[in-house]
mmCIF file of C-alpha atoms in Angstrom:
data_model
loop_
_atom_site.group_PDB
_atom_site.id
_atom_site.type_symbol
_atom_site.label_atom_id
_atom_site.label_comp_id
_atom_site.label_asym_id
_atom_site.label_seq_id
_atom_site.Cartn_x
_atom_site.Cartn_y
_atom_site.Cartn_z
ATOM 1 C CA UNK A 1 -52.598 48.077 1.932
ATOM 2 C CA UNK A 2 -51.537 44.587 2.308
ATOM 3 C CA UNK A 3 -47.921 45.299 1.291
ATOM 4 C CA UNK A 4 -47.412 48.057 4.102
ATOM 5 C CA UNK A 5 -48.584 45.441 6.582
ATOM 6 C CA UNK A 6 -45.985 42.825 5.525
ATOM 7 C CA UNK A 7 -43.291 45.317 4.824
ATOM 8 C CA UNK A 8 -41.876 45.445 8.291
ATOM 9 C CA UNK A 9 -41.835 41.722 8.561
ATOM 10 C CA UNK A 10 -39.872 41.588 5.255
ATOM 11 C CA UNK A 11 -37.434 44.197 6.633
ATOM 12 C CA UNK A 12 -36.908 42.110 9.909
ATOM 13 C CA UNK A 13 -36.404 38.937 7.961
ATOM 14 C CA UNK A 14 -33.851 40.349 5.670
ATOM 15 C CA UNK A 15 -31.953 41.869 8.443
ATOM 16 C CA UNK A 16 -31.929 38.575 10.182
ATOM 17 C CA UNK A 17 -30.731 36.592 7.389
ATOM 18 C CA UNK A 18 -27.869 39.021 6.399
ATOM 19 C CA UNK A 19 -26.692 39.084 9.936
ATOM 20 C CA UNK A 20 -26.733 35.276 10.222
ATOM 21 C CA UNK A 21 -24.743 34.724 7.087
ATOM 22 C CA UNK A 22 -21.727 37.396 7.746
ATOM 23 C CA UNK A 23 -18.615 35.836 6.594
ATOM 24 C CA UNK A 24 -16.590 38.230 8.672
ATOM 25 C CA UNK A 25 -18.087 37.725 12.043
ATOM 26 C CA UNK A 26 -15.670 36.229 14.410
ATOM 27 C CA UNK A 27 -18.182 34.220 16.501
ATOM 28 C CA UNK A 28 -19.383 32.141 13.299
ATOM 29 C CA UNK A 29 -15.869 31.094 12.243
ATOM 30 C CA UNK A 30 -14.791 27.546 12.267
ATOM 31 C CA UNK A 31 -12.922 26.846 15.336
ATOM 32 C CA UNK A 32 -12.335 23.083 15.048
ATOM 33 C CA UNK A 33 -8.776 22.217 14.096
ATOM 34 C CA UNK A 34 -8.040 19.990 11.367
ATOM 35 C CA UNK A 35 -7.108 16.457 12.095
ATOM 36 C CA UNK A 36 -3.414 15.907 12.620
ATOM 37 C CA UNK A 37 -1.648 12.976 10.944
ATOM 38 C CA UNK A 38 1.626 11.443 11.483
ATOM 39 C CA UNK A 39 4.242 12.709 9.080
ATOM 40 C CA UNK A 40 7.141 10.642 8.480
ATOM 41 C CA UNK A 41 10.377 12.708 7.903
ATOM 42 C CA UNK A 42 12.643 11.985 4.944
ATOM 43 C CA UNK A 43 16.257 11.135 5.296
ATOM 44 C CA UNK A 44 16.988 12.432 1.588
ATOM 45 C CA UNK A 45 16.539 16.163 2.346
ATOM 46 C CA UNK A 46 16.732 16.883 6.016
ATOM 47 C CA UNK A 47 19.533 19.526 5.773
ATOM 48 C CA UNK A 48 17.865 21.844 3.403
ATOM 49 C CA UNK A 49 16.229 24.962 4.576
ATOM 50 C CA UNK A 50 12.425 24.706 4.427
ATOM 51 C CA UNK A 51 9.611 27.289 4.308
ATOM 52 C CA UNK A 52 6.992 26.742 6.991
ATOM 53 C CA UNK A 53 8.695 23.761 8.529
ATOM 54 C CA UNK A 54 6.253 23.061 11.222
ATOM 55 C CA UNK A 55 3.161 23.136 9.073
ATOM 56 C CA UNK A 56 1.776 20.297 7.145
ATOM 57 C CA UNK A 57 1.351 20.912 3.417
ATOM 58 C CA UNK A 58 -2.325 20.075 3.588
ATOM 59 C CA UNK A 59 -2.927 23.011 5.894
ATOM 60 C CA UNK A 60 -1.154 25.554 3.461
ATOM 61 C CA UNK A 61 -3.679 27.430 1.159
ATOM 62 C CA UNK A 62 -2.613 28.526 -2.233
ATOM 63 C CA UNK A 63 -3.408 32.223 -2.509
ATOM 64 C CA UNK A 64 -2.060 32.849 -5.898
ATOM 65 C CA UNK A 65 0.712 32.719 -8.369
ATOM 66 C CA UNK A 66 2.906 35.331 -9.751
ATOM 67 C CA UNK A 67 4.662 35.037 -12.989
ATOM 68 C CA UNK A 68 6.992 37.756 -14.128
ATOM 69 C CA UNK A 69 9.247 37.197 -17.082
ATOM 70 C CA UNK A 70 11.164 33.836 -16.356
ATOM 71 C CA UNK A 71 10.395 33.931 -12.678
ATOM 72 C CA UNK A 72 7.498 32.302 -10.971
ATOM 73 C CA UNK A 73 6.420 32.672 -7.385
ATOM 74 C CA UNK A 74 3.635 30.983 -5.507
ATOM 75 C CA UNK A 75 2.030 32.551 -2.495
ATOM 76 C CA UNK A 76 0.749 30.273 0.325
ATOM 77 C CA UNK A 77 -1.180 31.224 3.522
ATOM 78 C CA UNK A 78 -0.585 29.285 6.577
ATOM 79 C CA UNK A 79 -3.234 28.546 9.395
ATOM 80 C CA UNK A 80 -1.778 31.428 11.546
ATOM 81 C CA UNK A 81 -2.482 33.743 8.487
ATOM 82 C CA UNK A 82 1.124 34.412 7.359
ATOM 83 C CA UNK A 83 1.744 34.699 3.677
ATOM 84 C CA UNK A 84 4.645 32.568 2.342
ATOM 85 C CA UNK A 85 6.263 33.340 -0.919
ATOM 86 C CA UNK A 86 7.967 30.246 -2.646
ATOM 87 C CA UNK A 87 9.715 29.847 -5.838
ATOM 88 C CA UNK A 88 11.073 26.895 -7.956
ATOM 89 C CA UNK A 89 13.485 24.753 -5.952
ATOM 90 C CA UNK A 90 12.394 25.829 -2.569
ATOM 91 C CA UNK A 91 11.311 23.304 0.013
ATOM 92 C CA UNK A 92 7.999 23.775 1.680
ATOM 93 C CA UNK A 93 5.937 22.285 4.611
ATOM 94 C CA UNK A 94 6.542 19.721 7.277
ATOM 95 C CA UNK A 95 7.002 17.215 4.512
ATOM 96 C CA UNK A 96 9.792 19.186 2.968
ATOM 97 C CA UNK A 97 8.286 18.909 -0.570
ATOM 98 C CA UNK A 98 10.314 20.675 -3.127
ATOM 99 C CA UNK A 99 8.647 22.798 -5.719
ATOM 100 C CA UNK A 100 9.562 21.575 -9.224
ATOM 101 C CA UNK A 101 7.268 23.650 -11.424
ATOM 102 C CA UNK A 102 4.964 26.503 -11.080
ATOM 103 C CA UNK A 103 2.231 27.292 -13.787
ATOM 104 C CA UNK A 104 -0.835 29.258 -13.776
ATOM 105 C CA UNK A 105 -3.067 26.262 -13.085
ATOM 106 C CA UNK A 106 -0.999 23.905 -11.040
ATOM 107 C CA UNK A 107 2.058 23.455 -8.866
ATOM 108 C CA UNK A 108 4.380 20.289 -9.279
ATOM 109 C CA UNK A 109 5.911 19.161 -5.862
ATOM 110 C CA UNK A 110 8.464 16.523 -5.363
ATOM 111 C CA UNK A 111 7.871 14.356 -2.324
ATOM 112 C CA UNK A 112 11.243 12.524 -1.154
ATOM 113 C CA UNK A 113 9.649 10.859 1.848
ATOM 114 C CA UNK A 114 9.080 7.593 0.090
ATOM 115 C CA UNK A 115 12.215 7.506 -1.833
ATOM 116 C CA UNK A 116 14.362 4.672 -0.865
ATOM 117 C CA UNK A 117 17.732 5.734 -2.695
ATOM 118 C CA UNK A 118 16.973 9.443 -2.809
ATOM 119 C CA UNK A 119 17.340 9.522 -6.451
ATOM 120 C CA UNK A 120 13.741 9.385 -7.642
ATOM 121 C CA UNK A 121 10.957 11.403 -5.914
ATOM 122 C CA UNK A 122 6.929 10.890 -6.116
ATOM 123 C CA UNK A 123 5.453 13.814 -8.108
ATOM 124 C CA UNK A 124 2.447 15.517 -6.496
ATOM 125 C CA UNK A 125 0.292 17.910 -8.439
ATOM 126 C CA UNK A 126 -1.494 20.818 -6.742
ATOM 127 C CA UNK A 127 -4.418 22.027 -8.984
ATOM 128 C CA UNK A 128 -6.310 25.153 -8.621
#
């Protein structure tokens, strides 16, 4: 008898909780934009074509890696929900970082911004 009395309350509670935690509800998405930081442009690689040249590298999300035979590609998602496919040697982001190596657990990027003589770049590892 007591179970039947509490059953409607339990159903209302479950329905409210599932609606409150809906990840696909547009009203609950984060609307605040990430903080913008000043990005220095490099003099070393400014004439090279770049993927997503207006998007900072910290705003690009790694979706996945495709490795097929000897070719490897990494898939990025930009803040405007476009998918970017990049391979070894491509430059990506507003910082124009060069993709040096792609593996199943990490991506090695070369940052030419801090290079004085354009011969030695800083290595940046993106692990996922």
